Amino acid sequence: GFEKDAYINDRGEYLTDAFTSEGIRFIEDNKEKPFFLYLAYHAVHHPFQPKPELIKKYQRKAERVRTTVNPEYAATAEAVDQNIGRLQDSLAELGLDENTIVIYTSDQGWYLGQHGWYDKRWMYEESFRTPLLVRWPKVIKAGSKNYDLVQNLDYAQTALDICGVKAPKDMQGESIVPLLR
């Protein structure tokens, strides 16, 4: 759910940290064979509940630069960034980073945008343009960019294509492997 205290699990851990720790544990347990990890963070969703040390950082920054950026949103986003770093560091420490394909994406765009209060029904930039980063060192040159449009439905087709598995005829989406190459 997206209620107050939804960012803390029953053991008192920040949920983003706990998800990452479980993901790293899964990678460690499966490092000797091919694996698939789908890690869907609860953050960044409203109501925000950032780590206390990060909220203080962004409150000070907001006061200093007089920005309209929500300090709670920024602190919650940084917690996700930190944990993605933990995950990548773990892959490197295990010697898996050069042979692992990592796809980072989001379920939607901005919470608040220049077009007004958030509403997924509006077809403006923040309603459908979402981040997509793919790391596949053996195929993708670092720093390369592609501006073709893809959708989340394409990722399952892409994973099957990478593994050499033929997708069912009625499966939605298209493989983006040609775009990545």
Coordinates of C-alpha atoms in Angstrom, one line a residue:
G1 CA 0.0 0.0 0.0
F2 CA 0.9 3.6 -0.2
E3 CA 0.1 4.7 3.3
K4 CA 2.2 6.3 6.0
D5 CA 5.0 4.0 7.2
A6 CA 4.9 2.0 4.0
Y7 CA 8.6 2.6 3.5
I8 CA 9.5 0.7 6.6
N9 CA 9.1 -3.1 6.8
D10 CA 8.2 -5.1 9.9
R11 CA 11.8 -5.4 10.9
G12 CA 12.2 -1.6 11.0
E13 CA 14.3 -1.5 7.8
Y14 CA 13.9 1.2 5.1
L15 CA 12.0 -0.8 2.4
T16 CA 14.3 0.3 -0.4
D17 CA 17.4 -0.9 1.5
A18 CA 15.6 -4.1 2.5
F19 CA 14.6 -4.8 -1.2
T20 CA 18.2 -4.2 -2.3
S21 CA 19.6 -6.5 0.4
E22 CA 17.3 -9.3 -0.6
G23 CA 18.2 -8.7 -4.3
I24 CA 21.9 -8.9 -3.5
R25 CA 21.3 -12.1 -1.5
F26 CA 19.4 -13.6 -4.4
I27 CA 22.3 -12.7 -6.8
E28 CA 24.9 -14.2 -4.4
D29 CA 22.8 -17.4 -4.1
N30 CA 22.5 -17.7 -7.9
K31 CA 25.8 -16.3 -9.1
E32 CA 27.0 -19.7 -10.6
K33 CA 24.1 -20.0 -13.0
P34 CA 22.0 -17.7 -15.2
F35 CA 19.4 -15.8 -13.1
F36 CA 16.7 -13.2 -13.6
L37 CA 16.0 -10.6 -10.9
Y38 CA 13.0 -8.3 -11.1
L39 CA 13.4 -5.7 -8.4
A40 CA 10.5 -3.2 -8.1
Y41 CA 11.0 -0.6 -5.5
H42 CA 8.1 0.9 -3.6
A43 CA 9.9 4.3 -3.8
V44 CA 9.4 6.8 -5.3
H45 CA 5.6 6.9 -4.5
H46 CA 3.6 9.3 -2.5
P47 CA 3.3 9.7 0.5
F48 CA 7.1 10.1 0.7
Q49 CA 8.9 8.9 3.7
P50 CA 12.6 9.6 3.3
K51 CA 15.5 8.5 5.5
P52 CA 16.0 11.2 8.2
E53 CA 19.6 11.9 7.1
L54 CA 18.6 12.5 3.5
I55 CA 15.6 14.7 4.2
K56 CA 17.8 17.0 6.3
K57 CA 20.3 17.3 3.4
Y58 CA 17.5 18.3 0.9
Q59 CA 15.8 20.6 3.4
R60 CA 19.1 22.5 3.8
K61 CA 19.6 22.6 0.0
A62 CA 16.0 23.8 -0.6
E63 CA 16.6 26.7 1.9
R64 CA 20.0 27.5 0.4
V65 CA 19.0 27.6 -3.3
R66 CA 15.3 28.5 -2.7
T67 CA 14.0 25.8 -5.0
T68 CA 10.5 24.4 -5.5
V69 CA 11.8 20.8 -5.4
N70 CA 10.1 18.8 -2.7
P71 CA 12.9 17.8 -0.3
E72 CA 11.0 14.6 0.7
Y73 CA 10.8 13.6 -3.0
A74 CA 14.5 14.3 -3.6
A75 CA 15.6 12.4 -0.5
T76 CA 13.4 9.4 -1.5
A77 CA 14.8 9.5 -5.0
E78 CA 18.4 9.6 -3.7
A79 CA 17.7 6.5 -1.5
V80 CA 16.8 4.6 -4.7
D81 CA 19.9 5.9 -6.4
Q82 CA 22.1 4.7 -3.5
N83 CA 20.6 1.3 -3.6
I84 CA 21.0 0.9 -7.4
G85 CA 24.7 1.7 -6.7
R86 CA 24.7 -1.0 -4.0
L87 CA 23.3 -3.5 -6.5
Q88 CA 25.8 -2.5 -9.3
D89 CA 28.7 -2.7 -6.7
S90 CA 27.6 -6.2 -5.7
L91 CA 27.6 -7.3 -9.3
A92 CA 31.1 -5.9 -9.7
E93 CA 32.4 -7.5 -6.5
L94 CA 31.0 -10.9 -7.6
G95 CA 32.6 -10.5 -11.1
L96 CA 29.2 -10.5 -12.8
D97 CA 29.0 -6.9 -14.0
E98 CA 30.5 -7.5 -17.4
N99 CA 28.2 -10.5 -18.2
T100 CA 25.0 -9.2 -16.7
I101 CA 22.3 -7.2 -18.5
V102 CA 20.7 -4.6 -16.3
I103 CA 17.6 -2.6 -17.3
Y104 CA 16.6 0.4 -15.1
T105 CA 13.2 1.9 -15.8
S106 CA 10.2 3.3 -14.1
D107 CA 6.5 2.8 -14.2
Q108 CA 5.6 6.4 -15.0
G109 CA 7.0 9.9 -15.2
W110 CA 7.1 12.8 -12.8
Y111 CA 4.8 13.1 -9.8
L112 CA 4.3 16.8 -10.3
G113 CA 5.1 18.4 -13.7
Q114 CA 4.8 21.7 -15.4
H115 CA 1.3 20.7 -16.6
G116 CA -0.2 20.7 -13.2
W117 CA -1.2 18.1 -10.6
Y118 CA -0.2 14.5 -11.4
D119 CA -2.8 12.6 -13.4
K120 CA -1.9 9.5 -15.5
R121 CA -4.8 10.2 -17.8
W122 CA -3.1 13.3 -19.2
M123 CA -0.9 12.7 -22.3
Y124 CA 1.8 15.2 -21.4
E125 CA 5.5 14.5 -21.1
E126 CA 5.5 13.5 -17.4
S127 CA 2.7 11.0 -17.9
F128 CA 4.5 8.8 -20.4
R129 CA 8.1 9.7 -20.8
T130 CA 10.0 7.5 -18.3
P131 CA 13.7 6.8 -17.6
L132 CA 15.2 3.8 -19.4
L133 CA 18.9 2.9 -18.9
V134 CA 20.3 -0.4 -20.1
R135 CA 23.7 -1.7 -19.2
W136 CA 25.0 -4.6 -21.4
P137 CA 28.8 -4.2 -21.6
K138 CA 29.3 -6.8 -24.3
V139 CA 26.8 -5.1 -26.7
I140 CA 26.2 -1.5 -25.7
K141 CA 28.9 1.1 -25.9
A142 CA 29.1 3.1 -22.7
G143 CA 27.5 6.5 -23.1
S144 CA 25.5 5.7 -26.3
K145 CA 22.0 7.0 -26.7
N146 CA 18.9 6.0 -28.6
Y147 CA 15.8 8.0 -28.9
D148 CA 13.4 5.4 -30.3
L149 CA 10.3 4.8 -28.3
V150 CA 9.8 1.6 -26.3
Q151 CA 7.3 0.4 -23.7
N152 CA 7.4 -1.7 -20.6
L153 CA 5.6 -4.5 -22.5
D154 CA 8.8 -4.8 -24.6
Y155 CA 11.0 -6.0 -21.8
A156 CA 9.7 -9.6 -21.6
Q157 CA 10.1 -10.0 -25.3
T158 CA 13.6 -8.6 -25.0
A159 CA 14.6 -11.0 -22.2
L160 CA 13.4 -13.9 -24.2
D161 CA 15.2 -12.7 -27.3
I162 CA 18.5 -12.3 -25.4
C163 CA 18.1 -15.9 -24.0
G164 CA 17.3 -17.3 -27.5
V165 CA 13.8 -18.3 -26.5
K166 CA 11.0 -17.8 -29.0
A167 CA 8.1 -15.8 -27.6
P168 CA 4.5 -17.0 -27.9
K169 CA 2.7 -15.6 -30.9
D170 CA 0.1 -13.8 -28.8
M171 CA 2.7 -12.1 -26.5
Q172 CA 2.5 -8.4 -26.6
G173 CA 5.5 -6.1 -27.1
E174 CA 8.6 -6.3 -29.3
S175 CA 12.2 -7.1 -28.5
I176 CA 14.4 -4.0 -28.3
V177 CA 17.6 -6.0 -28.9
P178 CA 18.0 -4.4 -32.3
L179 CA 17.8 -1.0 -30.7
L180 CA 20.4 -2.0 -28.1
R181 CA 22.8 -3.3 -30.7

